[in-house]
Coordinates of C-alpha atoms in Angstrom, one line a residue:
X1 CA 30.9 -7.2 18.6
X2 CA 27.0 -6.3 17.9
X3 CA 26.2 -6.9 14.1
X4 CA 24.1 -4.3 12.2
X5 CA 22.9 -7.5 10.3
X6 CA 19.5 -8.0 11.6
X7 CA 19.4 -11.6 11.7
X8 CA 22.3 -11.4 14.2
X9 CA 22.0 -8.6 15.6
X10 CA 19.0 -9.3 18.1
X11 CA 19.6 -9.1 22.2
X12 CA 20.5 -13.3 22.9
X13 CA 21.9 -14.1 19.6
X14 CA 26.0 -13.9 19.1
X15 CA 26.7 -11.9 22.4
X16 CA 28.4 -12.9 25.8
X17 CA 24.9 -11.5 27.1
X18 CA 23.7 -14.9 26.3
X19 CA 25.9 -17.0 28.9
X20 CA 27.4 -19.5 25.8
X21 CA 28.2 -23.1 27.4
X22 CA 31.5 -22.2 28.9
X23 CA 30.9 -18.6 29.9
X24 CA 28.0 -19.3 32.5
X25 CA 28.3 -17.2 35.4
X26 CA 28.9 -18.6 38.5
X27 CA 28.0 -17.3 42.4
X28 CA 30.8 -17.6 44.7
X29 CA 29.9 -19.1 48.1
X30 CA 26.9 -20.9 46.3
X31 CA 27.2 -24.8 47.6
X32 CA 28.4 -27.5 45.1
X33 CA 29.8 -24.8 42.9
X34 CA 33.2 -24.8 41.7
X35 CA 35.4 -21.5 41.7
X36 CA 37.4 -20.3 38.8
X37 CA 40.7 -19.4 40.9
X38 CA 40.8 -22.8 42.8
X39 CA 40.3 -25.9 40.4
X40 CA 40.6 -28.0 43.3
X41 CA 37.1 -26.5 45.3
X42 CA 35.0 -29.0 45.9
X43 CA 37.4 -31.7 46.4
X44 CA 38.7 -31.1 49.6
X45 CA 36.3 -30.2 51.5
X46 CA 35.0 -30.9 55.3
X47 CA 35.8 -34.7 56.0
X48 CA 37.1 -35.2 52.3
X49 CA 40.8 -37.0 51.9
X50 CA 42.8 -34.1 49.7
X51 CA 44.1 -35.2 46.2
X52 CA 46.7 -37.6 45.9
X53 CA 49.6 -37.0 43.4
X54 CA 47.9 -39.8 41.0
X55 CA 44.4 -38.0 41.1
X56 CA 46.3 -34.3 40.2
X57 CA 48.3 -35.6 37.4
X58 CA 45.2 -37.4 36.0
X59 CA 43.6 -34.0 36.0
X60 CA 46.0 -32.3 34.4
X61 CA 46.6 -35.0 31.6
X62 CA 43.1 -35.3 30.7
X63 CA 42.2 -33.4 27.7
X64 CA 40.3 -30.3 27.7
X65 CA 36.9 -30.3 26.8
X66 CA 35.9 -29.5 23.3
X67 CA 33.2 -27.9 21.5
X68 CA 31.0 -31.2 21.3
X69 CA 31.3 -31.5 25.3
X70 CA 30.3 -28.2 25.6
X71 CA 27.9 -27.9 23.5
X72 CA 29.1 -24.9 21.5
X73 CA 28.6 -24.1 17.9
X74 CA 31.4 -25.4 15.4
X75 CA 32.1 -24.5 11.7
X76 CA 30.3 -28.4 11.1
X77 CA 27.2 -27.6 12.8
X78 CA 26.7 -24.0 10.5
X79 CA 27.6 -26.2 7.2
X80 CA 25.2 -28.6 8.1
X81 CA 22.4 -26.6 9.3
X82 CA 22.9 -24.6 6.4
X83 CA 22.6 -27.3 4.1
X84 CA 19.7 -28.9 5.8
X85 CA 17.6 -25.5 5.0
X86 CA 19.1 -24.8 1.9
X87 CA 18.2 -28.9 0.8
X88 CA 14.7 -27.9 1.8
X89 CA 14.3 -24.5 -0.4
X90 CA 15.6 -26.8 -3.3
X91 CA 13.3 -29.6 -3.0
X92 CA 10.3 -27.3 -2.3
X93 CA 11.0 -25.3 -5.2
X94 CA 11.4 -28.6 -7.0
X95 CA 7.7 -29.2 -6.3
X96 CA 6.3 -25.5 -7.0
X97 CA 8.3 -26.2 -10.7
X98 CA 6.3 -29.5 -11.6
X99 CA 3.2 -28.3 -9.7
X100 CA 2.1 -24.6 -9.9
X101 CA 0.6 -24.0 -13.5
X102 CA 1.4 -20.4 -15.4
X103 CA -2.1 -19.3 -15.3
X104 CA -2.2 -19.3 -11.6
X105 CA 0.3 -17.9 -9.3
X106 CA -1.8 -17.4 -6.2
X107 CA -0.5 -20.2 -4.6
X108 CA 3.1 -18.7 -4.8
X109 CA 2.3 -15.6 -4.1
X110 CA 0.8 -16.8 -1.4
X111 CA 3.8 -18.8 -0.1
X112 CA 5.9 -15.6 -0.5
X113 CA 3.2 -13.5 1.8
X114 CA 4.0 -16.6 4.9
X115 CA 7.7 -16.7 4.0
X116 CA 8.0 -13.1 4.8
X117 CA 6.1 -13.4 7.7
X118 CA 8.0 -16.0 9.0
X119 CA 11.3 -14.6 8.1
X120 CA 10.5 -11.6 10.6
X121 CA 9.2 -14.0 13.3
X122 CA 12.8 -15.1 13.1
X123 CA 14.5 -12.4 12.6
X124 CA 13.0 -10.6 15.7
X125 CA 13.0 -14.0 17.6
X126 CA 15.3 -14.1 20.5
X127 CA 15.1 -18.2 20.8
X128 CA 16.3 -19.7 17.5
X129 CA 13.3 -22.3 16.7
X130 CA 14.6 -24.5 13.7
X131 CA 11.2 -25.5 13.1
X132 CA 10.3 -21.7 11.8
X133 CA 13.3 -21.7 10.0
X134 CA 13.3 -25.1 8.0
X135 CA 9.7 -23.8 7.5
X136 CA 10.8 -20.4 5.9
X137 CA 13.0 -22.2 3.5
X138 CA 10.4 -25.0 2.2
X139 CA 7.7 -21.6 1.5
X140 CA 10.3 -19.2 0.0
X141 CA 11.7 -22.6 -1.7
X142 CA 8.1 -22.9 -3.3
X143 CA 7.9 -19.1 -4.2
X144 CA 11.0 -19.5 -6.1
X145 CA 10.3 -22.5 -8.0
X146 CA 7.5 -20.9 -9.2
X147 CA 9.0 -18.1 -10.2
X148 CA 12.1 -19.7 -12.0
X149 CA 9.8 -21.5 -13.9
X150 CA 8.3 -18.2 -15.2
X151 CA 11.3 -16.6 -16.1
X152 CA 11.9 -19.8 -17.9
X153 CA 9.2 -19.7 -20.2
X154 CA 10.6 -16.4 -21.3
X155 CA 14.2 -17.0 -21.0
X156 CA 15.3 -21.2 -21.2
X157 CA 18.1 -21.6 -19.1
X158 CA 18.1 -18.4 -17.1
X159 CA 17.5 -20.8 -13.9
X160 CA 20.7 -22.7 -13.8
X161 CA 22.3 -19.5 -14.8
X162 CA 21.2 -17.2 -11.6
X163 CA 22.1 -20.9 -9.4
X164 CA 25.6 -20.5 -11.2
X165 CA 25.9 -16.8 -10.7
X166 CA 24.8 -16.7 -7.2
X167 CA 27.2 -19.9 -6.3
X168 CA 29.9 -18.0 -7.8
X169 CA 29.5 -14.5 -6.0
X170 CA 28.9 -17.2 -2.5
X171 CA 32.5 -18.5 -3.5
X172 CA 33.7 -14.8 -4.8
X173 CA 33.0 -13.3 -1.4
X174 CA 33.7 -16.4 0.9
X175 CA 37.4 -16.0 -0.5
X176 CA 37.7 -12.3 -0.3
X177 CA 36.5 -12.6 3.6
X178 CA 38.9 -15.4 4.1
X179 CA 42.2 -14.1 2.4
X180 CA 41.4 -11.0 3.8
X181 CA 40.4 -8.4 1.0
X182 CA 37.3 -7.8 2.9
X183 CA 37.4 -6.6 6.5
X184 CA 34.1 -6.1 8.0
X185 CA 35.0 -2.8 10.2
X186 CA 32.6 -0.4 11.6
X187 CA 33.0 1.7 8.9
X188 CA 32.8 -0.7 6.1
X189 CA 29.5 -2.1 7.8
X190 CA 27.9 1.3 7.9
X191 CA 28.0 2.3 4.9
X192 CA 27.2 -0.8 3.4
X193 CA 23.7 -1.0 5.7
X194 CA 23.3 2.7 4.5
X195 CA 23.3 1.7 0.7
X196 CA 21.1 -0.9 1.5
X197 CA 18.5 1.3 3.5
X198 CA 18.5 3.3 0.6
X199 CA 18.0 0.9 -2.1
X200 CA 15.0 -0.6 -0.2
X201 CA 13.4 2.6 -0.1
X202 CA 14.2 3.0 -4.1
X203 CA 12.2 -0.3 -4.5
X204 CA 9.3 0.4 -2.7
X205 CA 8.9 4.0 -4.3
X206 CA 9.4 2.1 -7.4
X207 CA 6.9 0.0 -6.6
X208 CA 4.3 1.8 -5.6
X209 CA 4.7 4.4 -8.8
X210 CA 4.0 0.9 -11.3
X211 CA 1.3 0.7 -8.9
X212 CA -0.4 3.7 -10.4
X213 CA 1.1 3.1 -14.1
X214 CA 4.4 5.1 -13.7
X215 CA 7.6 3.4 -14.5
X216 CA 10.8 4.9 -13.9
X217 CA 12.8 1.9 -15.6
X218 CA 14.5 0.8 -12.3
X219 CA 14.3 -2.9 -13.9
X220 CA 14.7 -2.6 -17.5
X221 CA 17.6 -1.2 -19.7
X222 CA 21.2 0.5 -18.4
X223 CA 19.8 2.1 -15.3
X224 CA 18.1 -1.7 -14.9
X225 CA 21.9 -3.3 -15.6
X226 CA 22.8 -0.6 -13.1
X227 CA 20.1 -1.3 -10.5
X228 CA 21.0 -5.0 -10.6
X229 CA 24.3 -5.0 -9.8
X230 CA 24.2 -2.9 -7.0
X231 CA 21.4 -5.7 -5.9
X232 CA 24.1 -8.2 -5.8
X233 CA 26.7 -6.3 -4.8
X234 CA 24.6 -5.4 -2.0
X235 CA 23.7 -9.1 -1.5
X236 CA 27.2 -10.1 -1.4
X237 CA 27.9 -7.5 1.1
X238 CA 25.7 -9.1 3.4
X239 CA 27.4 -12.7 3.3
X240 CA 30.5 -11.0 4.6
X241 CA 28.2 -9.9 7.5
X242 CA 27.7 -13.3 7.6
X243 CA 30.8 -14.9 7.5
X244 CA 31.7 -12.4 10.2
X245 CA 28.9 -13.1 13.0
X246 CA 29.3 -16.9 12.4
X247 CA 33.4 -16.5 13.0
X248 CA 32.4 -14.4 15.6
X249 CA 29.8 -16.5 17.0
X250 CA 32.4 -20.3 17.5
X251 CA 35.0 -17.8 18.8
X252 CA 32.7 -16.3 21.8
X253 CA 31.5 -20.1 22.3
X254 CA 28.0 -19.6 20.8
X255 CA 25.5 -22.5 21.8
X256 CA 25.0 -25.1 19.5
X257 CA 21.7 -24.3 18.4
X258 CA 22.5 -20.8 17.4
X259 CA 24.0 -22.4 14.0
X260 CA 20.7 -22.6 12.8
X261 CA 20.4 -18.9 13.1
X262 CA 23.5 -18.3 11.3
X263 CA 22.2 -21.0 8.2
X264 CA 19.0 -18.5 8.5
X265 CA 21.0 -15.4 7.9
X266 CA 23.1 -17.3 5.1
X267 CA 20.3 -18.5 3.3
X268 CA 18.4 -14.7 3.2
X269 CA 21.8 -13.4 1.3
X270 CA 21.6 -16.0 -0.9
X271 CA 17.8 -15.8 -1.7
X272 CA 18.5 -12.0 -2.7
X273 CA 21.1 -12.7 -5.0
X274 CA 20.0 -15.0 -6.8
X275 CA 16.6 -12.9 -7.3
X276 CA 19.0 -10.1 -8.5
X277 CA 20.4 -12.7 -10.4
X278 CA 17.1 -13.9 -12.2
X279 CA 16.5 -9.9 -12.6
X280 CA 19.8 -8.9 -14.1
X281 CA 20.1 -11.9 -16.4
X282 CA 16.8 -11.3 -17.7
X283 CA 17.7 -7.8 -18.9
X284 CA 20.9 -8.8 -20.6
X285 CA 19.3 -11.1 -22.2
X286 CA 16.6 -9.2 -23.8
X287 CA 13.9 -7.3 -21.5
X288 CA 10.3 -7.7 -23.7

C-alpha cells in the first residue's frame, strides 16, 4: 500500500522496498546462508553429524521470534516516540510562553521559518533521523507557545480550549478508524488529498491578497466558521492516514526506527488542528 500522505509516502519508508527485519532477501547458493524451503541448511552439511531427535524437537518448541528480536516497529515504540516529540513541543512552547515578550515576535517567527524547513528535510528524507525530528517539534513547540500566548491576551483561556478540542477530534477520529466508521480506501484518500490541495491554494491566495490590503474574510465571520471547520476536518482526515500507515507499517514488519517517522506524521496532524482550533475558537468568540 503506497500512502498519498507525504510523510509516508516517500521511496524507503512503509514499503517492502525497504527489506523490514524479517523480509531481507536472501541469495540462494551464497555460503553460510540459510534457505527458506529447508530450515535445516546449514546444519548438516559436509563432515557435520545430522540433527538428533532432541535437537529437532528443541527447534520446534522454541518460541518464534518477536518484534523486539527482530527489531521491528510495535504499537509501543509509535506511542512512545510520539510522546517523546510531542513532550518536547510542550515544553518548548512552555518556554516561548514565559519568555518571548508581545512586542517582539521575531524570535517565533523565526522558529516557525526553521521548523518548516526542517519539517521538509524530513518529509523528503528517505533515512528517518530522530534528531531532525525531536528538533522540528522543540522549534514548532516554541512558535506555538508564542502564539498561544497571543491569542491569550485577546481571548483568556482560548489555549486550553484548542488543547481540549484538538485532543478530542485525536480521540474522535482514533475511534472512528478503530471501530471502523472510517476506511481509508483509495477513493476516500483521494478526495480527501484533493480538498486539501485545494484549500492550501485558497490560503496562499488569501494570503497574498492581505498582502496587498484585500481581504476576502476567509478568517473572520460565517465564511471564517466555515473555513475553520473544513481546516479540522481536513486535519482529522489526515490522522486516519495516519493511523493507517502506522497499522500498515507493524503489519509489513517496518524497522524499529521508522516509528519515529510515524510520531513525525502524527504530530504534523495534530499541529494543524489545533492551529485551526486557536483560529475557529477565536471567531466564535468574538473576531475584533
Amino acid at each position: 500500500m503506497r500512502s498519498r500522505n507525504p510523510v509516508f509516502s516517500r521511496e524507503g519508508s512503509f514499503t517492502r522496498d525497504n527489506q523490514y527485519a524479517g523480509f531481507g532477501t536472501q541469495t540462494a547458493g551464497q555460503p553460510g546462508q540459510q534457505a527458506y524451503g529447508n530450515p535445516y541448511a546449514g546444519h548438516q552439511g559436509a563432515g557435520q553429524p545430522p540433527l538428533t531427535d532432541e535437537q529437532l524437537a528443541g527447534m520446534y518448541e522454541a518460541p518464534s521470534a518477536g518484534p523486539l528480536q527482530t527489531g521491528r516497529m510495535t504499537m509501543d515504540d509509535v506511542v512512545a516516540r510520539t510522546a517523546m516529540t510531542l513532550l518536547t513541543l510542550v515544553a518548548f512552547g512552555a518556554v516561548a510562553w514565559f519568555t518571548v515578550p508581545m512586542d517582539n515576535f521575531a524570535p517565533a517567527i523565526g522558529a516557525a521559518l526553521v521548523a518548516m524547513v526542517i519539517g521538509l528535510v524530513v518529509s523528503f528524507k528517505r533515512s528517518v533521523n530522530p534528531g531532525l525530528i525531536l528538533a522540528y517539534a522543540a522549534l514548532e513547540g516554541f512558535f506555538l507557545g508564542a502564539i498561544s500566548k497571543a491569542f491569550e491576551t485577546f481571548w483568556p483561556g482560548i489555549a486550553i480550549q484548542a488543547v481540549l478540542g484538538t485532543s478530542a477530534v485525536f480521540a474522535a477520529t482514533l475511534f472512528a478508524y478503530k471501530s471502523g466508521r472510517i476506511r481509508v480506501t483509495p477513493r476516500y484518500t483521494r478526495i480527501g488529498i484533493s480538498i486539501a490541495i485545494g484549500f492550501v491554494l485558497l490560503m496562499l491566495v488569501n494570503v497574498v491578497a492581505m498582502a496587498f490590503g484585500a481581504d476576502f474574510g476567509l478568517r473572520s465571520g460565517p465564511l471564517g466558521i466555515l473555513v475553520g471547520l473544513v481546516g479540522i476536518a481536513l486535519g482529522a482526515f489526515f490522522l486516519t492516514l495516519d493511523y493507517a500507515e502506522i497499522e500498515e507499517g507493524i503489519r509489513m514488519g517496518a524497522p524499529e526506527k521508522e516509528a519515529w517517522r510515524a510520531a513525525f506524521g502524527l504530530t504534523l496532524s495534530l499541529v494543524w488542528i489545533y492551529m485551526e482550533m486557536l483560529r475557529l475558537i477565536a471567531i466564535l468568540r468574538g473576531d475584533d
